[in-house]
Structures are given as structure tokens and as C-alpha cells.
Coordinates of N, CA and C and ligand atoms in Angstrom, one line a residue:
M575 N 143.6 113.4 72.1 CA 144.7 114.6 70.9 C 146.1 114.6 72.2
K576 N 147.5 114.3 71.5 CA 148.3 113.9 72.0 C 148.9 115.3 72.1
F577 N 149.9 115.8 73.8 CA 150.5 117.2 74.3 C 151.6 116.2 74.3
D578 N 153.1 116.6 73.7 CA 154.3 117.0 74.5 C 154.9 117.9 74.9
I579 N 154.9 117.8 76.2 CA 155.6 118.8 76.8 C 157.1 118.7 77.0
V580 N 157.9 119.4 76.2 CA 159.3 119.7 77.0 C 159.5 121.0 78.3
T581 N 160.8 120.3 79.0 CA 160.7 121.1 80.1 C 161.8 120.9 80.9
I582 N 162.4 121.5 81.7 CA 163.5 121.3 82.6 C 163.1 120.6 84.1
F583 N 161.4 120.8 84.6 CA 161.1 120.6 85.5 C 159.7 119.6 85.0
P584 N 160.0 118.6 84.6 CA 159.8 117.2 84.3 C 157.9 117.3 85.4
R585 N 159.1 117.2 87.0 CA 157.5 116.6 87.8 C 157.0 117.9 87.6
M586 N 156.9 119.0 87.8 CA 156.5 119.8 87.7 C 155.2 120.0 87.2
V587 N 155.5 120.4 85.8 CA 154.6 119.8 84.5 C 153.7 118.0 84.8
Q588 N 154.4 117.7 85.2 CA 153.4 115.7 85.8 C 152.8 116.0 86.2
A589 N 153.1 116.9 87.7 CA 151.8 116.5 89.1 C 150.7 117.8 88.4
A590 N 150.5 118.9 87.3 CA 149.4 119.4 87.6 C 149.1 118.8 86.4
V591 N 149.7 117.9 85.2 CA 148.5 117.2 84.8 C 147.7 116.2 85.0
A592 N 149.0 115.7 86.5 CA 147.5 114.0 86.9 C 146.8 114.6 87.6
E593 N 146.0 116.1 87.9 CA 144.9 116.7 89.0 C 143.3 116.9 87.5
G594 N 142.8 117.1 88.4 CA 141.5 117.7 88.2 C 141.1 116.8 86.6
V595 N 140.7 118.1 85.8 CA 140.1 117.8 84.2 C 141.1 117.2 83.3
I596 N 141.9 117.4 83.4 CA 143.4 117.2 82.9 C 143.0 115.4 83.0
S597 N 143.7 115.2 84.1 CA 143.4 114.0 84.9 C 143.0 112.9 84.4
R598 N 141.6 113.7 84.5 CA 140.1 112.3 83.8 C 140.6 112.6 82.5
G599 N 140.8 113.7 81.2 CA 141.4 112.9 80.3 C 141.7 112.0 79.4
V600 N 142.8 112.2 81.1 CA 144.1 110.9 79.8 C 143.7 109.7 80.6
V601 N 143.1 109.9 81.5 CA 142.0 108.6 82.0 C 141.4 107.6 81.4
S602 N 140.4 108.7 80.8 CA 139.2 108.1 79.8 C 140.2 107.9 78.6
G603 N 141.2 108.2 77.7 CA 141.3 108.3 76.7 C 141.8 109.1 75.9
A604 N 140.3 110.6 76.0 CA 140.7 111.5 75.4 C 141.9 112.5 75.5
L605 N 143.0 112.4 76.1 CA 144.0 113.0 76.2 C 145.1 112.1 76.3
D606 N 146.1 112.2 75.5 CA 147.3 111.1 75.6 C 148.6 112.4 75.5
I607 N 148.8 112.7 77.0 CA 150.0 114.0 76.8 C 151.8 113.3 78.3
Q608 N 152.2 113.9 77.5 CA 153.4 113.2 78.3 C 154.9 113.7 78.0
V609 N 155.6 113.9 79.4 CA 156.2 115.2 80.1 C 157.3 114.8 79.3
H610 N 158.0 115.9 79.0 CA 159.7 115.0 78.3 C 161.0 116.4 79.3
D611 N 162.0 115.5 79.9 CA 163.0 116.0 80.5 C 164.0 117.2 79.5
L612 N 164.5 117.8 79.1 CA 164.6 119.0 78.5 C 166.8 117.9 78.4
R613 N 166.9 117.8 79.8 CA 168.2 117.2 80.2 C 168.4 115.9 79.3
E614 N 167.5 115.4 79.4 CA 167.6 114.2 78.4 C 167.9 114.3 76.7
H615 N 168.6 115.2 76.3 CA 168.4 115.7 75.3 C 169.5 116.4 74.8
T616 N 170.7 116.1 76.5 CA 172.0 116.7 76.0 C 172.8 116.0 76.0
T617 N 174.2 115.9 75.1 CA 175.1 115.2 75.8 C 176.3 114.9 75.6
D618 N 176.3 116.4 77.0 CA 177.6 116.9 76.9 C 177.8 116.0 78.9
R619 N 178.7 116.5 79.3 CA 178.5 115.5 81.0 C 177.3 116.6 82.4
H620 N 177.9 117.5 82.2 CA 176.9 118.2 83.0 C 175.4 118.3 82.5
R621 N 175.1 117.7 81.6 CA 173.9 117.8 81.2 C 173.4 119.2 80.8
S622 N 174.1 120.3 80.4 CA 173.9 121.7 80.3 C 172.9 121.8 79.6
V623 N 172.1 122.6 80.0 CA 170.8 123.7 78.7 C 170.9 125.0 78.2
D624 N 171.5 125.6 79.0 CA 172.3 126.5 79.1 C 173.2 127.4 78.2
D625 N 173.4 128.4 78.4 CA 174.5 129.3 78.2 C 174.7 130.2 78.2
V626 N 176.2 131.4 78.2 CA 176.0 132.8 78.0 C 175.9 133.5 77.2
P627 N 175.0 134.3 77.2 CA 175.0 134.9 75.7 C 175.7 135.5 75.0
Y628 N 176.0 135.6 73.8 CA 176.7 136.2 73.0 C 176.1 137.4 72.8
G629 N 177.2 138.5 72.7 CA 177.1 139.5 72.9 C 177.7 140.6 74.6
G630 N 177.2 139.3 75.1 CA 177.4 139.6 76.7 C 176.0 140.2 77.3
G631 N 175.9 140.6 78.3 CA 174.6 141.1 79.4 C 174.1 139.6 79.6
P632 N 173.4 140.3 80.9 CA 172.5 139.4 81.9 C 172.5 138.2 81.7
G633 N 172.2 137.3 82.4 CA 171.4 136.4 83.0 C 172.7 134.9 81.2
M634 N 171.1 134.1 81.5 CA 171.9 133.4 80.6 C 170.6 132.9 79.8
V635 N 171.3 131.8 78.1 CA 170.4 131.3 77.0 C 169.8 130.1 77.3
M636 N 169.1 129.4 76.5 CA 168.4 128.0 76.3 C 169.8 128.1 74.9
K637 N 170.8 126.6 75.3 CA 171.1 126.0 74.7 C 170.1 125.3 72.9
P638 N 170.0 126.1 71.6 CA 169.9 124.6 70.5 C 169.8 123.9 70.5
E639 N 170.4 122.9 70.6 CA 170.8 122.1 70.2 C 170.3 120.6 71.5
P640 N 169.9 121.0 72.6 CA 168.6 120.1 73.6 C 167.4 119.8 72.8
I641 N 167.1 121.1 72.7 CA 165.5 121.6 72.2 C 165.3 121.0 71.1
V642 N 166.1 121.1 70.1 CA 165.9 121.2 68.9 C 166.2 119.4 68.4
R643 N 166.5 118.2 69.4 CA 167.0 116.8 69.5 C 165.6 116.5 70.4
A644 N 165.2 117.1 71.7 CA 164.4 116.5 72.2 C 162.9 116.9 70.9
V645 N 163.0 117.6 70.4 CA 161.7 118.2 69.7 C 162.3 117.2 68.2
E646 N 163.4 116.2 67.7 CA 162.6 115.4 66.6 C 162.9 114.1 67.4
A647 N 163.6 113.5 68.6 CA 162.8 112.8 69.2 C 161.7 111.9 69.5
I648 N 160.6 113.6 69.6 CA 159.7 113.5 69.6 C 158.6 112.8 68.3
M649 N 158.8 113.2 67.1 CA 158.4 113.7 66.0 C 158.8 112.1 65.7
A650 N 160.0 111.2 66.1 CA 160.8 109.6 65.8 C 159.2 108.6 66.7
R651 N 159.0 109.3 67.5 CA 158.3 108.5 68.3 C 156.9 109.0 68.4
R652 N 156.4 109.9 68.1 CA 155.0 110.0 68.3 C 154.5 110.9 66.3
G653 N 155.6 110.7 65.4 CA 154.5 111.7 64.4 C 154.8 112.9 64.6
A654 N 154.8 113.6 63.1 CA 154.4 115.4 62.8 C 153.9 116.0 63.7
P655 N 153.6 116.8 64.9 CA 152.5 117.1 65.3 C 152.1 118.6 64.6
G656 N 150.7 118.9 64.5 CA 149.9 119.5 63.9 C 151.0 121.0 65.0
A657 N 151.5 121.3 65.6 CA 151.8 123.5 65.4 C 153.2 122.0 67.1
V658 N 153.7 123.4 67.2 CA 154.9 123.5 67.7 C 155.4 124.9 68.6
I659 N 155.0 125.1 69.5 CA 154.6 126.1 70.7 C 155.8 126.4 71.0
L660 N 156.0 127.4 71.1 CA 157.1 127.9 71.9 C 156.8 128.6 72.7
L661 N 156.6 128.8 74.4 CA 156.2 129.6 75.3 C 156.8 130.5 75.2
S662 N 157.0 132.0 74.9 CA 157.6 133.1 75.0 C 156.9 134.5 75.1
P663 N 158.1 135.2 76.1 CA 157.1 136.2 76.2 C 156.4 137.0 75.0
Q664 N 157.4 136.6 73.9 CA 157.5 137.7 72.2 C 156.4 137.0 72.0
G665 N 156.2 136.5 72.7 CA 155.5 135.6 71.6 C 154.2 136.2 71.3
R666 N 153.5 136.1 70.2 CA 151.8 136.3 70.3 C 151.2 135.8 71.3
R667 N 149.7 136.5 71.5 CA 148.9 136.6 72.3 C 148.4 135.4 72.4
F668 N 148.0 134.5 73.7 CA 147.1 133.2 73.2 C 146.1 133.5 73.8
T669 N 144.7 133.2 73.4 CA 143.4 133.4 73.7 C 143.0 133.0 73.0
Q670 N 141.4 132.1 73.5 CA 140.5 131.6 73.4 C 140.3 131.1 72.0
R671 N 140.8 132.3 71.2 CA 140.4 131.7 69.9 C 141.5 131.4 68.8
E672 N 142.7 131.0 70.1 CA 143.7 130.1 69.6 C 143.5 129.0 69.8
A673 N 142.8 128.9 71.4 CA 142.2 127.5 72.0 C 142.1 126.7 71.1
E674 N 140.4 127.5 70.3 CA 140.2 126.3 70.0 C 140.3 126.3 68.8
R675 N 141.9 126.9 68.4 CA 142.2 126.8 66.3 C 142.6 125.6 66.8
L676 N 143.5 124.7 68.2 CA 145.4 124.4 68.5 C 144.3 123.4 69.0
S677 N 142.4 123.5 69.3 CA 141.7 122.0 70.1 C 141.1 121.2 67.9
R678 N 141.7 121.6 67.5 CA 141.7 121.2 65.9 C 142.1 120.3 65.1
L679 N 143.3 120.1 66.1 CA 144.7 119.2 66.0 C 145.2 118.2 66.5
S680 N 145.2 117.1 65.7 CA 145.5 116.5 66.7 C 147.0 116.2 67.5
H681 N 147.8 116.7 67.8 CA 149.5 117.0 68.9 C 149.9 118.2 68.1
I682 N 149.6 118.4 69.8 CA 151.0 119.2 69.9 C 152.4 119.4 71.0
V683 N 153.0 119.9 70.6 CA 154.2 119.6 71.0 C 154.4 121.1 72.0
L684 N 154.9 121.9 73.0 CA 155.1 123.0 73.6 C 156.6 122.3 74.2
I685 N 157.0 123.4 74.1 CA 158.7 123.9 74.8 C 158.2 124.9 75.6
C686 N 158.7 124.2 77.2 CA 158.7 125.4 78.4 C 160.0 126.1 78.0
G687 N 160.3 127.2 78.2 CA 161.7 128.6 78.6 C 161.6 128.0 79.6
R688 N 163.0 128.9 79.8 CA 164.3 129.2 81.1 C 164.7 130.5 80.8
Y689 N 165.5 130.9 82.3 CA 165.9 131.5 81.8 C 166.0 133.2 80.8
E690 N 167.0 133.6 80.2 CA 166.4 134.6 79.9 C 165.4 134.9 78.5
G691 N 165.4 133.5 77.9 CA 164.9 133.1 76.9 C 165.5 131.6 75.6
M692 N 165.2 131.5 74.9 CA 165.8 130.4 73.8 C 166.6 131.9 72.6
D693 N 167.7 130.0 72.7 CA 168.9 130.6 71.2 C 167.5 130.9 70.0
E694 N 167.7 132.3 69.2 CA 166.7 132.8 68.4 C 166.4 131.4 67.6
R695 N 168.0 130.4 66.7 CA 167.3 129.6 65.8 C 167.0 128.4 65.9
V696 N 166.5 128.5 67.6 CA 165.2 126.9 67.9 C 163.7 127.2 67.3
P697 N 162.8 128.6 66.8 CA 161.9 129.4 66.5 C 162.3 128.9 64.8
E698 N 163.5 129.2 64.8 CA 164.1 129.7 62.7 C 163.8 127.4 62.2
L699 N 164.2 126.8 63.2 CA 164.8 125.5 62.7 C 163.6 125.1 62.9
I700 N 163.2 124.4 64.0 CA 161.7 124.0 64.1 C 160.8 123.9 63.6
G701 N 160.3 125.7 63.3 CA 159.2 125.6 62.6 C 158.3 126.1 63.6
G702 N 158.6 126.6 64.6 CA 157.8 126.6 66.2 C 157.3 128.2 65.9
E703 N 156.0 128.6 67.0 CA 155.1 129.8 67.0 C 155.5 129.8 67.9
E704 N 155.2 131.2 68.0 CA 155.6 131.9 69.3 C 154.2 132.2 70.3
L705 N 153.6 131.8 71.4 CA 152.8 132.3 72.7 C 153.5 132.5 73.4
S706 N 152.5 133.9 73.8 CA 152.5 134.4 75.4 C 151.2 134.0 76.2
L707 N 151.7 133.9 77.2 CA 150.1 134.2 78.1 C 149.2 136.0 78.2
G708 N 150.3 136.9 78.0 CA 150.3 138.5 78.3 C 151.0 138.7 78.7
D709 N 150.9 139.9 79.2 CA 151.9 141.4 79.3 C 152.2 141.1 81.3
F710 N 153.0 140.1 81.2 CA 153.2 140.0 82.6 C 154.5 138.9 83.3
V711 N 154.7 138.6 83.5 CA 156.6 138.5 84.0 C 156.4 137.0 84.7
V712 N 156.3 136.0 83.9 CA 156.7 134.9 85.1 C 157.9 134.1 84.5
S713 N 157.9 132.8 85.5 CA 160.0 132.6 85.4 C 159.9 131.6 84.7
G714 N 158.9 131.3 84.6 CA 159.4 130.4 82.7 C 158.2 129.9 81.8
G715 N 158.2 128.8 81.0 CA 157.2 128.8 80.3 C 156.1 128.0 80.7
E716 N 156.6 127.0 81.7 CA 155.9 125.5 81.7 C 154.5 125.8 82.8
L717 N 154.3 127.2 83.5 CA 152.6 128.3 84.4 C 152.0 127.9 82.7
P718 N 152.4 128.3 81.5 CA 151.8 129.2 80.8 C 151.6 127.8 79.9
A719 N 152.4 127.3 79.5 CA 152.3 125.5 78.6 C 151.1 125.3 79.3
M720 N 150.9 125.3 80.7 CA 149.8 124.2 82.0 C 148.4 124.6 81.4
V721 N 148.5 125.9 81.3 CA 147.6 127.3 80.8 C 147.0 127.0 79.8
I722 N 147.9 126.8 78.3 CA 147.6 126.1 77.2 C 146.9 124.9 77.5
V723 N 147.4 123.6 77.4 CA 147.4 122.5 78.1 C 145.8 122.4 78.3
D724 N 145.6 123.1 79.9 CA 144.0 122.8 79.3 C 143.3 123.6 78.9
A725 N 143.3 124.5 78.7 CA 142.4 125.9 78.2 C 142.0 125.1 77.0
V726 N 143.2 124.3 75.8 CA 143.0 123.8 74.5 C 142.1 122.9 75.1
S727 N 142.8 121.7 76.3 CA 142.1 120.5 76.7 C 140.7 119.9 76.6
R728 N 139.9 120.8 77.1 CA 138.2 121.3 78.0 C 137.6 122.1 76.4
L729 N 138.4 122.3 75.4 CA 137.0 121.8 73.8 C 137.4 120.9 73.5
V730 N 139.0 119.4 73.7 CA 138.4 118.4 73.6 C 137.0 117.4 74.0
P731 N 135.7 116.8 72.3 CA 135.1 116.0 72.8 C 135.9 115.8 73.9
G732 N 135.1 115.2 75.2 CA 134.7 114.2 76.4 C 135.8 113.7 77.6
V733 N 136.0 115.8 77.7 CA 137.2 116.2 78.4 C 136.4 116.4 79.3
V734 N 135.7 117.6 79.3 CA 134.6 118.6 80.3 C 133.6 117.2 80.6
G735 N 133.4 117.1 82.1 CA 132.7 116.1 81.4 C 130.7 116.5 81.6
D736 N 130.5 117.7 81.8 CA 128.9 118.4 81.2 C 129.4 119.1 80.0
E737 N 129.2 118.8 78.9 CA 129.1 119.6 77.5 C 128.6 121.3 77.8
R738 N 127.8 121.2 78.7 CA 126.8 122.2 78.7 C 127.9 123.1 78.8
S739 N 128.5 123.1 80.7 CA 130.0 124.2 80.5 C 130.1 124.9 79.3
V740 N 131.0 123.6 77.9 CA 131.9 124.4 77.5 C 130.5 125.0 75.9
A741 N 130.1 124.7 76.1 CA 129.2 124.8 75.2 C 128.5 126.8 75.4
E742 N 127.8 127.2 76.3 CA 127.4 128.2 77.1 C 129.2 128.8 77.1
D743 N 130.7 128.6 78.0 CA 131.3 129.2 77.1 C 131.9 129.9 75.6
S744 N 131.1 128.9 74.9 CA 131.2 129.7 73.5 C 130.7 130.7 73.6
F745 N 128.9 130.5 74.1 CA 127.6 131.1 73.7 C 128.1 132.1 74.1
A746 N 128.4 132.2 75.7 CA 128.6 133.7 76.1 C 129.8 134.8 75.0
R747 N 130.6 133.8 74.7 CA 131.8 134.6 74.1 C 132.0 136.2 73.9
G748 N 133.0 137.1 74.4 CA 132.5 138.2 73.3 C 132.3 139.1 74.5
L749 N 131.9 138.5 76.3 CA 131.0 138.6 77.5 C 131.6 138.4 78.9
L750 N 131.9 138.8 79.4 CA 131.7 138.6 80.9 C 130.7 138.1 81.3
D751 N 131.0 136.9 82.3 CA 129.8 136.4 82.7 C 128.5 136.7 83.8
Y752 N 127.5 136.1 84.0 CA 126.7 136.8 85.1 C 126.9 136.6 85.7
P753 N 126.5 137.2 87.2 CA 126.7 136.7 88.1 C 125.8 135.2 88.9
H754 N 126.5 134.5 89.2 CA 125.8 133.5 90.1 C 125.6 133.3 91.5
Y755 N 124.1 132.6 91.4 CA 124.6 132.6 93.4 C 123.9 131.2 93.7
T756 N 123.7 130.6 94.9 CA 123.6 129.7 95.5 C 122.8 129.5 96.7
R757 N 122.2 128.8 97.1 CA 121.6 128.9 98.4 C 122.6 128.8 100.1
P758 N 122.4 130.1 100.3 CA 120.7 130.0 100.6 C 120.6 131.8 100.4
A759 N 119.1 131.5 100.1 CA 118.2 133.0 99.4 C 119.1 134.2 100.7
E760 N 119.2 134.4 101.3 CA 119.8 135.0 102.3 C 121.1 135.2 103.1
F761 N 122.4 135.8 102.5 CA 123.3 136.2 103.5 C 124.7 136.1 103.8
G762 N 124.7 137.0 105.0 CA 125.5 138.4 105.6 C 125.3 139.6 105.1
G763 N 123.7 139.0 105.6 CA 122.4 140.3 105.3 C 123.0 140.6 103.6
R764 N 123.1 140.0 102.6 CA 122.5 139.8 100.9 C 121.5 138.9 100.2
V765 N 120.6 139.2 99.7 CA 119.6 138.4 99.0 C 119.7 138.7 97.6
V766 N 119.4 136.9 97.0 CA 119.7 137.0 96.4 C 118.0 137.9 95.5
P767 N 118.7 138.2 94.8 CA 117.5 139.1 93.4 C 116.8 138.2 93.2
D768 N 115.8 138.8 93.6 CA 114.4 138.4 93.5 C 113.8 137.5 92.0
V769 N 114.2 137.5 91.2 CA 114.0 137.2 89.4 C 114.4 136.0 89.6
L770 N 115.3 135.4 90.1 CA 116.3 133.8 90.2 C 115.3 133.5 90.6
L771 N 114.8 134.1 91.7 CA 114.0 132.7 92.9 C 112.1 132.6 91.7
S772 N 112.2 133.7 91.0 CA 110.9 133.7 90.9 C 110.0 132.5 89.5
G773 N 111.6 132.1 89.2 CA 111.0 130.8 87.8 C 110.6 130.8 86.8
H774 N 110.6 132.2 86.1 CA 109.8 133.0 84.9 C 111.4 132.9 83.9
H775 N 111.3 131.2 83.3 CA 112.9 131.5 83.0 C 113.1 132.4 81.7
A776 N 112.1 133.6 81.4 CA 113.0 134.2 79.9 C 113.2 135.6 80.5
E777 N 112.4 135.6 82.0 CA 113.3 136.7 83.0 C 114.3 136.7 83.6
V778 N 114.9 135.8 84.1 CA 115.4 135.0 84.4 C 117.2 135.1 83.7
R779 N 116.2 134.8 82.2 CA 117.1 134.6 81.2 C 117.7 136.5 79.9
R780 N 116.9 136.8 80.5 CA 116.6 139.1 80.1 C 117.8 139.5 81.0
W781 N 116.9 139.1 82.7 CA 118.5 139.4 83.9 C 119.9 139.0 83.4
R782 N 119.9 137.9 83.7 CA 121.2 137.3 83.3 C 122.2 137.9 81.7
R783 N 121.4 138.1 81.2 CA 122.1 138.7 79.8 C 122.5 139.9 80.1
K784 N 121.4 140.8 80.6 CA 121.2 143.0 80.7 C 122.9 142.3 82.5
S785 N 123.0 141.4 82.6 CA 124.1 141.9 84.5 C 124.9 141.7 83.8
A786 N 125.5 140.8 82.5 CA 127.0 140.9 81.4 C 126.8 141.4 81.2
L787 N 126.3 142.1 80.5 CA 126.1 143.3 79.3 C 126.5 144.9 79.9
A788 N 125.9 144.7 82.2 CA 126.5 145.9 82.4 C 128.0 145.7 82.8
R789 N 128.3 144.5 83.4 CA 129.3 144.1 83.6 C 130.5 144.2 82.8
T790 N 130.1 144.3 81.7 CA 131.4 143.9 80.3 C 131.3 145.2 80.1
L791 N 130.6 146.4 80.3 CA 130.5 147.5 80.4 C 131.8 148.6 81.3
D792 N 131.8 147.7 83.1 CA 131.9 148.3 83.8 C 133.3 148.2 83.8
R793 N 133.7 145.9 83.2 CA 135.6 145.8 83.8 C 136.0 145.6 83.0
R794 N 135.5 145.1 81.4 CA 136.2 145.7 80.3 C 135.5 145.8 78.8
P795 N 135.4 147.0 78.6 CA 134.4 148.0 77.4 C 135.5 147.7 76.8
D796 N 136.2 147.0 76.5 CA 136.9 146.8 75.3 C 136.9 145.9 74.9
L797 N 136.0 145.0 75.6 CA 135.8 143.3 75.2 C 134.0 143.5 74.5
L798 N 133.5 144.9 74.9 CA 132.4 144.8 74.9 C 132.2 145.6 73.2
E799 N 133.1 146.7 73.0 CA 133.4 147.1 71.5 C 133.4 145.5 70.0
Q800 N 134.0 144.6 71.1 CA 134.5 143.7 69.9 C 133.5 142.6 70.2
A801 N 132.1 142.7 70.6 CA 131.3 141.8 70.9 C 129.9 141.2 69.9
A802 N 129.3 140.6 69.5 CA 128.5 140.3 68.3 C 126.9 141.0 69.6
L803 N 126.4 141.6 69.4 CA 125.4 142.6 69.9 C 124.1 142.6 69.0
D804 N 123.4 141.6 69.5 CA 122.2 141.7 68.9 C 121.0 143.1 69.1
D805 N 120.0 143.0 68.1 CA 119.5 144.0 69.0 C 118.4 144.0 70.2
E806 N 118.5 142.8 71.0 CA 117.9 142.2 72.2 C 119.6 143.3 73.1
D807 N 120.3 143.4 73.1 CA 121.7 143.6 73.9 C 121.6 145.0 73.3
R808 N 121.8 145.5 72.1 CA 121.4 147.0 72.7 C 120.4 147.8 73.1
G809 N 119.4 147.0 73.0 CA 118.2 147.5 73.7 C 118.4 147.3 75.5
L810 N 119.0 146.2 75.8 CA 119.5 146.4 76.8 C 120.4 147.4 77.1
L811 N 121.3 147.6 76.7 CA 122.5 148.4 76.7 C 121.9 150.0 76.9
A812 N 120.9 150.5 76.5 CA 120.0 151.4 77.0 C 119.8 151.3 77.4
E813 N 119.7 150.4 78.1 CA 118.8 150.5 79.1 C 119.7 150.4 80.6
I814 N 120.5 150.2 80.6 CA 121.4 150.4 81.5 C 122.3 151.2 81.6
L815 N 122.2 152.4 80.4 CA 123.5 154.0 79.8 C 121.6 154.8 80.6
K816 N 120.4 154.3 80.7 CA 119.1 155.5 81.1 C 118.6 155.3 82.6
E817 N 119.5 153.9 82.6 CA 119.6 154.3 84.3 C 120.7 155.1 84.9
R818 N 121.8 154.7 84.5 CA 122.3 155.8 84.9 C 122.1 156.6 85.0
G819 N 121.4 157.6 83.8 CA 121.7 158.6 83.6 C 122.3 159.1 82.4
R820 N 122.7 157.7 81.3 CA 123.5 158.5 80.1 C 122.9 157.7 79.1
P821 N 121.8 157.7 78.6 CA 121.4 157.5 77.4 C 121.7 157.4 76.0
D822 N 122.1 156.0 75.1 CA 122.1 156.6 73.4 C 123.8 156.6 73.7
T823 N 124.5 156.0 75.0 CA 126.1 156.4 74.4 C 126.8 155.3 73.6
V824 N 126.2 154.3 73.6 CA 126.8 153.1 73.8 C 125.7 151.9 71.8
G825 N 126.2 151.6 71.3 CA 125.7 150.2 70.3 C 124.6 151.7 69.5
Ligands
9D3_411 C1 164.3 141.2 80.9 C2 163.6 140.7 79.4 N1 162.3 139.3 80.2 C3 161.5 139.5 78.7 C4 160.1 140.3 79.4 C5 162.6 138.6 80.3 C6 162.5 137.3 80.8 C7 161.2 136.8 81.4 C8 160.2 136.4 82.2 C9 162.5 136.2 80.2 C10 161.8 134.9 80.3 C11 160.6 135.6 81.2 C12 160.0 133.8 81.2 N2 159.0 133.7 80.9 C13 158.2 132.8 79.8 O1 158.5 131.9 78.9 C14 157.1 133.2 79.9 C15 156.0 134.0 79.9 C16 155.7 135.5 80.5 O2 156.2 135.6 80.7 N3 154.7 136.2 80.7 C17 153.8 135.6 79.7 N4 153.7 134.9 78.8 C18 155.0 133.6 79.1 S1 155.6 132.5 78.2 C19 156.7 131.8 78.2

């Protein structure tokens, strides 16, 4: 899978893709990631990538010409991408579902915004889709772009060493993860739940599912409303509510 990332901070992005799971994906040949310096696509003496906003107001706006030229150069050298993504606080929210959709493409271009944002004609002209990571402010699109590259790359076959981890992420989808424990069996006066030491695989599975449901109920009830629950899940949820003294209010 090919990624092209356009940024005014190429070293920042290069450093992030040179580590961990992504770097191993590049070394193994499953990923082909190129980072492009937006300033290489300027034509003026000062290599300007921003300018004052029409209509006035604070801050600067990213000029459209260098971005459009960068995308044209990428298409000439690397072919037409399946998606051009503009990282923007105004974008649609990036989710695991979006990551799965993007992982089925073979080439993605990501454009990192800085300053107050990009000239509005950029998405119009290059047919890009705007994506946001969520309702918080970061200083630019670089970190969000790296998050997207990471989330999508994990789904590309051969990038994550243990395929079971990726399979489990999608199996458990919709619920928070169950609690994890490793040795020692007692630490700081806290013991590992007996069932996990019991060797009863069916009981372990049931405890994990019930714990995941209880945590999701406590921390992310919004997820529970969306999750695809089966009859066992509804039974476990009823148990949780009964144990807490509020029977039959969910499911
Ligand atoms: C004054 C209004 N701000 C918009 C919410 C200005 C502004 C803040 C931060 C304009 C650009 C930015 C830089 N952020 C991104 O480019 C960005 C981002 C983000 O801030 N949060 C979550 N996802 C993303 S994707 C790109």
C-alpha cells in the first residue's frame, strides 16, 4: 500500500514512520511511504506556503497553489490515488470503519494543514475528502495524518506480526477491551481474578466478555447502544445490572 504525505514538517513525519510497526511494514515491502515537503512545490523566492485571509481576521491561510502542485507531482510520479485526504478540524470524523475502508485502497495521499486552515478551493479542485480525528485542537494535520497511516497500515496484510491481534480488534468491535493481567499473581496487594488462573477456557471467555460489557456500560454507554449484542451478551448485561441492583433496564 502506498502513502504520500504532504507537509511543511517532513522530518517530523519521517521520524514517526521510521519507528515501530510502520517502519517494519516499510522494510518488509508491505508499505511504501513517501513524505513530501510542501515548500518544494512553491515557486516564489521566499518559498511561501501561507498568506493573509481575504476578509481579514487573525492568522494565516495555506495558499492553494503549492498544495495543488504537490498533488499533481505525486500523481505524475506515483499514479492516481484511491483517495486524497485533507486533515482538517472541519472534516468528517475518522473512525475504525473509515480505517477499514481506506485499507482496501492501494494508494492514499494525505495533506497536512497548518495555520488557520487551507484555502477552500483546495478540496474543491483536488476532490479531496476532509477528515478530522475528533473534537479537540492540535496544531496541525501532521499528528492526525500519522494516526491515520498507523490505523490503516495495521489492517494491511503483513504489517502487524501477529494477525490474531488485528482479528481480535475487529471481533471485539463495538465494545471496550476486557482487563488484562500478567505475572505476578499478586502485586501491590492486588490479586489477579481467580478465574484467569483456573484453566477453564469457557469460564475465562465468559468472564472477559462480561467484563468488557460492564466496562463499556460504565465508561462508554454510547458504544453499547451501537454494539451488535447477541443473546449471551444480553444475558450477561442483565446479570451485571442485577448484581448492581438495577435489573432489566438495558437489552
Ligand atoms: C479557530 C478555530 N480553529 C478550528 C477548530 C482553528 C484551527 C485549529 C487547529 C485550525 C487548524 C488547526 C490545526 N488542526 C488540524 O489541522 C487538524 C485537527 C485538529 O486540530 N483536531 C482533530 N483533528 C484534526 S485533523 C487536522
